[in-house]
Short mmCIF file of C-alpha atoms and ligand atoms in Angstrom, two decimals:
data_model
loop_
_atom_site.label_atom_id
_atom_site.label_comp_id
_atom_site.label_asym_id
_atom_site.label_seq_id
_atom_site.Cartn_x
_atom_site.Cartn_y
_atom_site.Cartn_z
CA UNK V 9 -2.00 -14.20 -15.10
CA UNK V 10 -3.48 -17.89 -15.35
CA UNK V 11 -6.42 -18.60 -17.02
CA UNK V 12 -8.14 -21.78 -18.34
CA UNK V 13 -11.62 -23.06 -19.94
CA UNK V 14 -13.34 -23.51 -16.41
CA UNK V 15 -13.59 -23.64 -12.95
CA UNK V 16 -11.23 -26.60 -11.64
CA UNK V 17 -9.15 -26.69 -14.82
CA UNK V 18 -5.98 -26.19 -11.99
CA UNK V 19 -5.49 -22.69 -12.49
CA UNK V 20 -4.84 -22.39 -8.98
CA UNK V 21 -2.69 -25.43 -8.30
CA UNK V 22 -0.55 -23.61 -10.83
CA UNK V 23 -0.88 -20.33 -9.97
CA UNK V 24 0.38 -21.65 -6.59
CA UNK V 25 3.32 -23.45 -7.49
CA UNK V 26 4.34 -21.53 -9.98
CA UNK V 27 4.77 -18.24 -7.32
CA UNK V 28 6.38 -20.57 -4.78
CA UNK V 29 9.17 -21.99 -7.60
CA UNK V 30 9.85 -18.51 -8.19
CA UNK V 31 9.91 -17.10 -5.02
CA UNK V 32 12.45 -20.36 -4.34
CA UNK V 33 14.89 -19.31 -6.85
CA UNK V 34 15.72 -15.69 -5.22
CA UNK V 35 15.44 -14.08 -8.28
CA UNK V 36 13.10 -10.91 -6.25
CA UNK V 37 10.30 -10.96 -4.10
CA UNK V 38 7.24 -12.77 -5.81
CA UNK V 39 3.03 -11.52 -5.71
CA UNK V 40 0.32 -14.08 -6.20
CA UNK V 41 -2.37 -12.24 -6.73
CA UNK V 42 -6.30 -13.52 -6.20
CA UNK V 43 -8.08 -12.32 -9.12
CA UNK V 44 -10.97 -14.41 -9.28
CA UNK V 45 -12.98 -12.46 -7.04
CA UNK V 46 -15.95 -14.88 -7.35
CA UNK V 47 -14.46 -18.02 -6.41
CA UNK V 48 -11.84 -17.29 -4.59
CA UNK V 49 -9.21 -19.34 -2.96
CA UNK V 50 -5.92 -18.56 -3.66
CA UNK V 51 -5.91 -17.29 0.36
CA UNK V 52 -6.71 -20.83 1.12
CA UNK V 53 -3.61 -22.71 -0.63
CA UNK V 54 -1.35 -19.98 0.47
CA UNK V 55 -2.80 -19.98 4.48
CA UNK V 56 -3.33 -16.51 5.09
CA UNK V 57 -6.94 -14.64 5.24
CA UNK V 58 -9.10 -13.70 2.28
CA UNK V 59 -9.60 -9.98 3.38
CA UNK V 60 -8.88 -7.51 3.21
CA UNK V 61 -7.22 -7.65 -0.11
CA UNK V 62 -8.26 -7.06 -3.85
CA UNK V 63 -11.95 -6.34 -3.67
CA UNK V 64 -11.12 -4.00 -0.18
CA UNK V 65 -8.39 -2.26 -2.31
CA UNK V 66 -10.42 -2.03 -5.60
CA UNK V 67 -13.44 -0.42 -3.68
CA UNK V 68 -11.13 2.34 -1.66
CA UNK V 69 -11.40 0.64 1.08
CA UNK V 70 -7.98 0.00 1.47
CA UNK V 71 -4.91 1.11 0.18
CA UNK V 72 -2.32 -1.36 -1.56
CA UNK V 73 0.46 -1.34 0.95
CA UNK V 74 -2.47 -2.95 3.13
CA UNK V 75 -3.92 -5.45 1.48
CA UNK V 76 -0.24 -6.98 0.83
CA UNK V 77 0.08 -9.72 2.82
CA UNK V 78 3.35 -11.90 3.53
CA UNK V 79 3.68 -15.81 3.03
CA UNK V 80 4.96 -18.59 5.36
CA UNK V 81 6.93 -18.64 2.10
CA UNK V 82 10.17 -16.37 2.54
CA UNK V 83 10.09 -13.99 -0.71
CA UNK V 84 6.41 -14.54 -1.47
CA UNK V 85 3.69 -12.49 -0.99
CA UNK V 86 0.00 -12.68 -1.44
CA UNK V 87 -3.09 -10.20 -2.69
CA UNK V 88 -5.96 -12.46 -1.27
CA UNK V 89 -8.84 -11.60 -2.96
CA UNK V 90 -10.98 -9.69 -0.24
CA UNK V 91 -14.91 -10.01 0.50
CA UNK V 92 -17.09 -11.14 -2.97
CA UNK V 93 -17.95 -7.68 -4.28
CA UNK V 94 -20.94 -7.67 -6.47
CA UNK V 95 -18.65 -6.31 -9.08
CA UNK V 96 -15.85 -7.87 -10.23
CA UNK V 97 -15.89 -7.14 -13.46
CA UNK V 98 -16.02 -3.64 -13.32
CA UNK V 99 -13.21 -3.23 -10.67
CA UNK V 100 -10.74 -5.15 -12.11
CA UNK V 101 -11.34 -2.65 -15.36
CA UNK V 102 -10.69 -0.06 -13.31
CA UNK V 103 -7.92 2.39 -13.64
CA UNK V 104 -7.18 1.63 -9.75
CA UNK V 105 -6.03 -1.42 -10.88
CA UNK V 106 -3.98 -0.44 -13.77
CA UNK V 107 -1.69 1.92 -11.58
CA UNK V 108 -1.98 -1.21 -9.01
CA UNK V 109 -0.14 -3.16 -11.45
CA UNK V 110 2.04 -0.21 -11.85
CA UNK V 111 3.04 0.64 -9.03
CA UNK V 112 3.99 -3.09 -8.03
CA UNK V 113 5.73 -4.24 -10.68
CA UNK V 114 8.41 -1.23 -9.73
CA UNK V 115 8.47 -3.01 -6.40
CA UNK V 116 8.16 -7.65 -7.27
CA UNK V 117 9.81 -8.95 -9.98
CA UNK V 118 7.35 -11.18 -10.28
CA UNK V 119 3.56 -11.10 -10.10
CA UNK V 120 1.61 -13.93 -10.83
CA UNK V 121 -2.50 -13.35 -10.94
CA UNK V 122 -4.49 -16.08 -10.51
CA UNK V 123 -8.53 -16.01 -12.51
CA UNK V 124 -11.41 -17.55 -13.19
CA UNK V 125 -12.33 -19.06 -16.47
CA UNK V 126 -11.90 -17.18 -19.44
CA UNK V 127 -15.72 -18.45 -20.34
CA UNK V 128 -18.93 -17.66 -18.67
CA UNK V 129 -18.51 -13.89 -16.99
CA UNK V 130 -15.60 -11.36 -18.49
CA UNK V 131 -13.65 -10.84 -15.36
CA UNK V 132 -10.70 -13.00 -17.05
CA UNK V 133 -10.45 -11.70 -19.92
CA UNK V 134 -10.45 -8.22 -19.07
CA UNK V 135 -7.36 -8.70 -16.78
CA UNK V 136 -5.69 -10.17 -19.81
CA UNK V 137 -5.52 -7.26 -21.81
CA UNK V 138 -3.48 -5.74 -18.38
CA UNK V 139 -1.01 -7.72 -17.81
CA UNK V 140 2.23 -8.51 -19.88
CA UNK V 141 1.36 -11.92 -20.02
CA UNK V 142 -1.63 -15.01 -20.13
CA UNK V 143 -1.10 -18.83 -19.38
CA UNK V 144 -4.17 -20.89 -20.66
CA UNK V 145 -4.24 -23.98 -18.79
CA UNK V 146 -6.46 -26.96 -20.30
CA UNK V 147 -6.91 -29.71 -18.53
CA UNK V 148 -6.55 -33.13 -20.12
CA UNK V 149 -9.93 -35.13 -20.81
CA UNK V 150 -11.65 -32.35 -20.58
CA UNK V 151 -10.54 -29.08 -22.47
CA UNK V 152 -11.60 -29.29 -26.28
CA UNK V 153 -9.93 -28.20 -29.09
CA UNK V 154 -12.78 -26.22 -30.51
CA UNK V 155 -13.51 -24.25 -26.59
CA UNK V 156 -9.77 -24.35 -26.89
CA UNK V 157 -9.73 -22.33 -30.21
CA UNK V 158 -12.22 -19.91 -29.21
CA UNK V 159 -10.82 -19.36 -25.85
CA UNK V 160 -7.47 -18.20 -27.96
CA UNK V 161 -9.67 -16.23 -29.61
CA UNK V 162 -11.05 -14.69 -26.92
CA UNK V 163 -7.94 -13.39 -25.52
CA UNK V 164 -6.77 -11.94 -28.71
CA UNK V 165 -9.67 -9.78 -29.16
CA UNK V 166 -8.44 -7.85 -25.86
CA UNK V 167 -4.59 -7.96 -27.74
CA UNK V 168 -3.47 -10.11 -24.56
CA UNK V 169 -0.16 -11.46 -24.88
CA UNK V 170 -0.39 -15.57 -24.79
CA UNK V 171 2.54 -16.88 -23.29
CA UNK V 172 1.56 -20.50 -23.48
CA UNK V 173 -0.46 -23.41 -23.14
CA UNK V 174 -0.47 -26.20 -19.85
CA UNK V 175 -1.80 -28.52 -20.79
CA UNK V 176 -3.13 -30.29 -17.15
CA UNK V 177 -3.60 -33.35 -15.06
CA UNK V 178 -1.65 -36.18 -17.91
CA UNK V 179 -1.92 -39.49 -17.38
CA UNK V 180 1.51 -40.41 -18.44
CA UNK V 181 1.28 -43.81 -18.00
CA UNK V 182 -1.98 -44.19 -19.84
CA UNK V 183 -2.73 -45.89 -23.08
CA UNK V 184 -3.79 -42.40 -24.36
CA UNK V 185 -0.99 -40.68 -23.91
CA UNK V 186 1.64 -43.29 -24.50
CA UNK V 187 0.33 -44.40 -27.78
CA UNK V 188 -0.28 -40.46 -29.10
CA UNK V 189 3.48 -39.37 -27.68
CA UNK V 190 5.47 -41.35 -26.53
CA UNK V 191 5.41 -44.22 -28.48
CA UNK V 192 5.98 -42.60 -31.99
CA UNK V 193 8.27 -40.39 -30.51
CA UNK V 194 10.30 -43.67 -29.26
CA UNK V 195 9.02 -45.25 -33.15
CA UNK V 196 10.50 -42.14 -35.15
CA UNK V 197 13.77 -42.20 -32.58
CA UNK V 198 14.52 -45.67 -33.80
CA UNK V 199 13.83 -45.24 -37.45
CA UNK V 200 16.52 -43.28 -37.67
N1 ADP B 600 -2.41 -31.87 -12.12
C1 ADP B 600 -3.43 -32.05 -11.00
N2 ADP B 600 -3.18 -33.59 -10.49
C2 ADP B 600 -4.17 -33.43 -9.16
N3 ADP B 600 -5.05 -32.83 -9.11
C3 ADP B 600 -5.23 -31.68 -9.84
C4 ADP B 600 -4.50 -31.46 -10.87
N4 ADP B 600 -4.72 -30.25 -11.54
C5 ADP B 600 -5.43 -29.79 -9.81
N5 ADP B 600 -5.98 -30.57 -8.99
C6 ADP B 600 -7.02 -30.74 -8.52
O1 ADP B 600 -8.32 -30.33 -8.94
C7 ADP B 600 -8.95 -29.30 -8.11
C8 ADP B 600 -9.54 -27.81 -9.18
O2 ADP B 600 -7.88 -27.45 -8.93
P1 ADP B 600 -8.12 -25.87 -9.03
O3 ADP B 600 -6.30 -25.42 -8.85
O4 ADP B 600 -8.83 -25.27 -7.71
O5 ADP B 600 -8.38 -25.39 -10.13
P2 ADP B 600 -9.07 -23.65 -10.11
O6 ADP B 600 -8.17 -22.87 -9.94
O7 ADP B 600 -8.65 -23.81 -11.95
O8 ADP B 600 -10.58 -23.96 -10.38
C9 ADP B 600 -8.51 -29.49 -7.04
O9 ADP B 600 -8.48 -29.96 -6.07
C10 ADP B 600 -7.01 -29.30 -7.16
O10 ADP B 600 -5.90 -29.98 -6.29
MG1 MG B 601 -8.86 -21.30 -8.30
#
């Protein structure tokens, strides 16, 4: 599952690129799921209908097989968000989702969940406790150290397994970045 601190940090971009890359590895079928039922847009990026999707299934209005949609990319399927539900957090905490993740795990080599941000609503934290691992996206220049640490504590509170952090949108040509990493790294090597 991919989450971040705030909206527009790059979660959906990362999920899309990650899912496409995994599909292209040819290591089995890949499923991307839009777990951001409040501000969904994975369906737009992958050019499929928004509904039926996750909310349709979780509210009992469709079976799992009916919400898995093929994309134009070989080996990549998607479960779009479905129509925006009244109670996303409740749906994400349901046994129906836990059972679905179990069943989908038998069929797909990789499942990548897009979600909303950690702060504000509990959706992402609820999902984090149910998946194998969590990737936290931090948008460079926007995520503070303090907020990132709070997010990580939040994930730990539901025993989520943090796979790693992705620092998104770093300007590698900018002086700040070069000075911080590249320059000192270079100097350190030169002195050896
Ligand atoms: N590394 C990046 N460089 C440039 N634009 C980016 C980058 N990451 C994300 N964006 C852009 O920022 C906006 C928000 O990204 P998105 O993936 O939708 O974020 P989220 O899903 O966290 O709300 C989109 O317009 C996206 O194209
Ligand atoms: Mg998004």
